[in-house]
């Protein structure tokens, strides 16, 4: 049951943030410290923060009804979101403080929680 809650909550957060990126990419970019220099940059923000993140969110949510999709979603959360969090932490060494903004700091904390819980649920699924 806890795994299903994880899949729905994390997937829902991903879908909601993706919709925000699709609807208002400029505000999302400003909140994360990035800006689109031209229309192709806006497309890039929408595609990455909107389309890709929505796809991951929908994969996670679909795992509620399918064991295979749950396994795929958990693996995506562990490797994809884990890579985001770990990259943010590593580049902080290179970029220095304040290389990570307050919003990015909150995102990193969220990603680390998603990673830790994802590892727990993925390991449990692989043992079943």
Coordinates of N, CA and C in Angstrom, one line a residue:
X1 N 0.8 -1.2 0.0 CA 0.0 0.0 0.0 C 0.9 1.3 0.0
X2 N 1.9 1.3 0.8 CA 2.8 2.4 0.9 C 3.5 2.7 -0.5
X3 N 3.8 1.6 -1.2 CA 4.4 1.8 -2.5 C 3.4 2.5 -3.5
X4 N 2.1 2.1 -3.4 CA 1.1 2.7 -4.3 C 1.0 4.2 -3.9
X5 N 1.0 4.5 -2.7 CA 0.9 5.9 -2.2 C 2.1 6.7 -2.8
X6 N 3.3 6.1 -2.7 CA 4.5 6.7 -3.2 C 4.4 7.0 -4.7
X7 N 3.9 6.0 -5.5 CA 3.8 6.1 -6.9 C 2.8 7.2 -7.3
X8 N 1.7 7.3 -6.6 CA 0.6 8.3 -6.9 C 1.1 9.7 -6.5
X9 N 1.7 9.8 -5.3 CA 2.1 11.2 -4.8 C 3.2 11.7 -5.6
X10 N 4.3 10.9 -5.8 CA 5.4 11.4 -6.6 C 5.0 11.6 -8.0
X11 N 4.3 10.7 -8.6 CA 3.8 10.9 -10.0 C 2.9 12.1 -10.1
X12 N 2.0 12.3 -9.1 CA 1.2 13.5 -9.1 C 2.0 14.8 -9.0
X13 N 3.0 14.8 -8.2 CA 3.8 16.0 -8.1 C 4.5 16.3 -9.4
X14 N 5.0 15.2 -10.1 CA 5.7 15.4 -11.4 C 4.7 15.9 -12.4
X15 N 3.5 15.3 -12.5 CA 2.5 15.8 -13.5 C 2.2 17.2 -13.2
X16 N 1.9 17.6 -12.0 CA 1.6 19.0 -11.6 C 2.7 20.0 -12.0
X17 N 3.9 19.6 -11.7 CA 5.0 20.5 -12.1 C 5.2 20.6 -13.6
X18 N 5.0 19.5 -14.2 CA 5.1 19.5 -15.7 C 4.0 20.4 -16.3
X19 N 2.8 20.3 -15.8 CA 1.7 21.2 -16.3 C 2.1 22.7 -16.1
X20 N 2.7 23.0 -15.0 CA 3.2 24.3 -14.7 C 4.2 24.8 -15.8
X21 N 5.1 23.9 -16.1 CA 6.2 24.1 -17.1 C 5.6 24.3 -18.5
X22 N 4.6 23.5 -18.8 CA 3.9 23.7 -20.1 C 3.1 25.0 -20.2
X23 N 2.4 25.3 -19.2 CA 1.6 26.5 -19.2 C 2.4 27.8 -19.1
X24 N 3.4 27.8 -18.2 CA 4.1 29.1 -17.9 C 5.6 28.8 -17.8
X25 N 6.2 28.5 -18.9 CA 7.7 28.1 -18.8 C 8.6 29.3 -18.3
X26 N 8.2 30.5 -18.6 CA 9.0 31.6 -18.1 C 9.1 31.7 -16.6
X27 N 8.0 31.6 -15.9 CA 7.9 31.6 -14.5 C 8.7 30.5 -13.9
X28 N 8.5 29.3 -14.5 CA 9.3 28.1 -14.0 C 10.8 28.3 -14.2
X29 N 11.2 28.8 -15.3 CA 12.6 29.1 -15.6 C 13.1 30.1 -14.6
X30 N 12.4 31.2 -14.4 CA 12.9 32.2 -13.4 C 13.0 31.6 -12.0
X31 N 12.1 30.8 -11.6 CA 12.2 30.1 -10.3 C 13.4 29.2 -10.2
X32 N 13.8 28.6 -11.3 CA 15.0 27.7 -11.2 C 16.3 28.4 -11.7
X33 N 16.2 29.7 -12.0 CA 17.4 30.4 -12.4 C 17.9 30.2 -13.8
X34 N 16.9 29.9 -14.7 CA 17.2 29.7 -16.1 C 16.3 30.6 -16.9
X35 N 16.7 31.0 -18.1 CA 15.8 31.8 -18.9 C 16.0 31.4 -20.4
X36 N 14.9 31.5 -21.1 CA 14.9 31.1 -22.5 C 15.4 32.4 -23.3
X37 N 16.4 32.3 -24.1 CA 16.9 33.4 -24.9 C 16.0 33.7 -26.1
X38 N 15.3 32.7 -26.6 CA 14.5 32.8 -27.8 C 13.4 31.7 -27.7
X39 N 12.5 31.7 -28.7 CA 11.4 30.7 -28.7 C 11.9 29.3 -28.6
X40 N 13.0 29.0 -29.2 CA 13.5 27.6 -29.1 C 13.8 27.2 -27.7
X41 N 14.3 28.2 -26.9 CA 14.6 28.0 -25.5 C 13.3 27.7 -24.7
X42 N 12.2 28.4 -25.1 CA 10.9 28.1 -24.4 C 10.5 26.7 -24.8
X43 N 10.7 26.3 -26.0 CA 10.3 24.9 -26.4 C 11.1 23.9 -25.6
X44 N 12.4 24.2 -25.4 CA 13.3 23.3 -24.6 C 12.8 23.2 -23.2
X45 N 12.4 24.3 -22.6 CA 11.9 24.3 -21.2 C 10.6 23.4 -21.2
X46 N 9.7 23.7 -22.1 CA 8.5 22.9 -22.1 C 8.7 21.4 -22.4
X47 N 9.6 21.1 -23.3 CA 9.9 19.7 -23.6 C 10.5 19.0 -22.4
X48 N 11.5 19.6 -21.8 CA 12.2 18.9 -20.7 C 11.5 18.9 -19.4
X49 N 11.1 20.1 -19.0 CA 10.4 20.2 -17.7 C 8.9 19.9 -17.8
X50 N 8.4 20.0 -19.0 CA 7.0 19.7 -19.2 C 6.8 18.3 -19.7
X51 N 7.2 18.0 -20.9 CA 6.9 16.7 -21.5 C 7.6 15.5 -20.8
X52 N 8.9 15.6 -20.6 CA 9.7 14.5 -20.0 C 9.2 14.3 -18.6
X53 N 9.0 15.3 -17.8 CA 8.6 15.2 -16.4 C 7.2 14.6 -16.3
X54 N 6.3 15.1 -17.3 CA 4.9 14.5 -17.3 C 5.0 13.0 -17.6
X55 N 5.8 12.6 -18.5 CA 5.9 11.2 -18.9 C 6.4 10.4 -17.7
X56 N 7.4 10.9 -17.0 CA 7.8 10.1 -15.8 C 6.7 10.1 -14.8
X57 N 6.0 11.2 -14.6 CA 4.9 11.2 -13.6 C 3.8 10.2 -14.0
X58 N 3.4 10.2 -15.2 CA 2.4 9.2 -15.7 C 2.8 7.8 -15.6
X59 N 4.1 7.5 -15.8 CA 4.7 6.2 -15.7 C 4.5 5.8 -14.2
X60 N 4.9 6.6 -13.3 CA 4.8 6.3 -11.9 C 3.4 6.0 -11.5
X61 N 2.4 6.9 -11.9 CA 1.0 6.7 -11.6 C 0.5 5.4 -12.1
X62 N 0.9 5.1 -13.4 CA 0.4 3.8 -14.0 C 0.9 2.6 -13.3
X63 N 1.9 2.7 -12.5 CA 2.4 1.6 -11.7 C 1.5 1.1 -10.7
X64 N 0.5 1.9 -10.3 CA -0.5 1.5 -9.4 C -1.3 0.3 -9.9
X65 N -1.5 0.2 -11.2 CA -2.3 -0.9 -11.8 C -1.5 -2.0 -12.4
X66 N -0.2 -1.8 -12.5 CA 0.6 -2.8 -13.2 C 1.9 -3.0 -12.5
X67 N 2.2 -4.3 -12.2 CA 3.5 -4.5 -11.5 C 4.7 -4.2 -12.4
X68 N 4.6 -4.5 -13.7 CA 5.7 -4.2 -14.6 C 5.9 -2.7 -14.7
X69 N 4.8 -1.9 -14.8 CA 5.0 -0.5 -14.9 C 5.5 0.1 -13.5
X70 N 5.1 -0.5 -12.4 CA 5.6 -0.1 -11.1 C 7.1 -0.3 -11.1
X71 N 7.5 -1.4 -11.5 CA 9.0 -1.7 -11.5 C 9.7 -0.7 -12.4
X72 N 9.2 -0.4 -13.6 CA 9.8 0.5 -14.5 C 9.8 1.9 -13.9
X73 N 8.6 2.3 -13.3 CA 8.5 3.6 -12.7 C 9.5 3.8 -11.5
X74 N 9.6 2.8 -10.7 CA 10.6 2.8 -9.6 C 12.0 2.9 -10.1
X75 N 12.3 2.1 -11.1 CA 13.7 2.2 -11.7 C 13.9 3.6 -12.3
X76 N 13.0 4.2 -12.9 CA 13.1 5.5 -13.5 C 13.3 6.5 -12.4
X77 N 12.6 6.4 -11.3 CA 12.7 7.3 -10.2 C 14.1 7.2 -9.5
X78 N 14.5 5.9 -9.3 CA 15.8 5.7 -8.7 C 17.0 6.3 -9.6
X79 N 17.0 5.9 -10.8 CA 18.1 6.2 -11.7 C 18.0 7.7 -12.2
X80 N 16.8 8.0 -12.7 CA 16.6 9.4 -13.3 C 16.6 10.5 -12.2
X81 N 15.8 10.3 -11.2 CA 15.7 11.4 -10.2 C 16.9 11.3 -9.3
X82 N 17.4 10.2 -9.1 CA 18.7 10.0 -8.3 C 19.8 10.7 -9.0
X83 N 19.9 10.6 -10.3 CA 21.0 11.3 -11.1 C 20.8 12.8 -11.0
X84 N 19.6 13.3 -11.0 CA 19.4 14.7 -10.9 C 19.9 15.2 -9.5
X85 N 19.5 14.5 -8.5 CA 19.9 15.0 -7.1 C 21.4 14.9 -6.9
X86 N 22.0 13.8 -7.3 CA 23.4 13.6 -7.1 C 24.2 14.6 -7.9
X87 N 23.7 14.9 -9.2 CA 24.4 15.9 -10.0 C 24.3 17.3 -9.4
X88 N 23.2 17.6 -8.8 CA 23.1 18.9 -8.2 C 24.1 19.0 -7.0
X89 N 24.2 17.9 -6.2 CA 25.1 18.0 -5.1 C 26.6 18.0 -5.6
X90 N 26.9 17.3 -6.6 CA 28.3 17.3 -7.1 C 28.7 18.6 -7.7
X91 N 27.8 19.2 -8.5 CA 28.2 20.4 -9.2 C 28.2 21.6 -8.2
X92 N 27.6 21.5 -7.1 CA 27.7 22.5 -6.0 C 29.2 22.7 -5.7
X93 N 30.0 21.6 -5.7 CA 31.4 21.7 -5.4 C 32.1 22.6 -6.5
X94 N 31.7 22.4 -7.7 CA 32.3 23.1 -8.8 C 31.8 24.5 -9.0
X95 N 30.5 24.7 -8.8 CA 29.9 26.0 -9.0 C 30.0 26.9 -7.8
X96 N 30.2 26.3 -6.7 CA 30.3 27.0 -5.4 C 28.9 27.5 -4.9
X97 N 28.9 28.0 -3.7 CA 27.6 28.5 -3.2 C 27.5 29.9 -3.5
X98 N 26.5 30.5 -4.0 CA 25.2 29.9 -4.1 C 24.9 29.3 -5.5
X99 N 25.6 28.2 -5.9 CA 25.4 27.6 -7.1 C 24.0 27.0 -7.2
X100 N 23.4 26.6 -6.1 CA 22.1 26.1 -6.0 C 21.2 27.1 -5.4
X101 N 20.1 27.5 -6.1 CA 19.1 28.5 -5.5 C 18.3 27.8 -4.5
X102 N 17.5 28.6 -3.8 CA 16.6 28.1 -2.7 C 15.6 27.1 -3.4
X103 N 15.1 27.4 -4.5 CA 14.2 26.5 -5.2 C 14.9 25.2 -5.6
X104 N 16.1 25.3 -6.1 CA 16.9 24.1 -6.5 C 17.2 23.3 -5.2
X105 N 17.5 24.0 -4.1 CA 17.7 23.3 -2.9 C 16.5 22.5 -2.4
X106 N 15.3 23.0 -2.5 CA 14.1 22.3 -2.2 C 13.9 21.1 -3.2
X107 N 14.2 21.4 -4.4 CA 14.1 20.3 -5.4 C 15.1 19.2 -5.1
X108 N 16.3 19.5 -4.7 CA 17.3 18.5 -4.3 C 16.8 17.7 -3.1
X109 N 16.3 18.3 -2.1 CA 15.8 17.6 -1.0 C 14.6 16.6 -1.4
X110 N 13.7 17.1 -2.2 CA 12.6 16.3 -2.8 C 13.2 15.1 -3.5
X111 N 14.2 15.4 -4.4 CA 14.8 14.3 -5.2 C 15.5 13.3 -4.4
X112 N 16.1 13.7 -3.3 CA 16.8 12.8 -2.4 C 15.8 11.9 -1.7
X113 N 14.7 12.5 -1.3 CA 13.6 11.7 -0.6 C 13.0 10.7 -1.6
X114 N 12.8 11.1 -2.9 CA 12.2 10.3 -3.9 C 13.2 9.1 -4.2
X115 N 14.5 9.4 -4.2 CA 15.6 8.4 -4.4 C 15.6 7.4 -3.3
X116 N 15.6 7.9 -2.0 CA 15.7 7.0 -0.9 C 14.5 6.0 -0.8
X117 N 13.3 6.6 -1.0 CA 12.1 5.8 -0.9 C 12.0 4.9 -2.2
X118 N 12.4 5.4 -3.3 CA 12.4 4.6 -4.5 C 13.3 3.4 -4.4
X119 N 14.5 3.6 -3.8 CA 15.4 2.4 -3.6 C 14.8 1.4 -2.7
X120 N 14.2 1.9 -1.6 CA 13.5 1.0 -0.7 C 12.4 0.1 -1.4
X121 N 11.5 0.8 -2.1 CA 10.5 0.1 -2.8 C 11.0 -0.8 -3.9
X122 N 12.0 -0.4 -4.6 CA 12.5 -1.1 -5.7 C 13.2 -2.4 -5.2
X123 N 14.0 -2.3 -4.2 CA 14.6 -3.5 -3.6 C 13.6 -4.5 -3.1
X124 N 12.5 -3.9 -2.5 CA 11.5 -4.8 -1.9 C 10.8 -5.5 -3.1
X125 N 10.5 -4.8 -4.2 CA 9.9 -5.5 -5.3 C 10.7 -6.5 -6.0
X126 N 12.0 -6.3 -6.0 CA 13.0 -7.2 -6.7 C 13.1 -8.5 -5.8
X127 N 12.9 -8.4 -4.5 CA 13.0 -9.6 -3.6 C 11.7 -10.4 -3.7
X128 N 10.6 -9.9 -4.1 CA 9.3 -10.6 -4.2 C 9.3 -11.6 -5.2

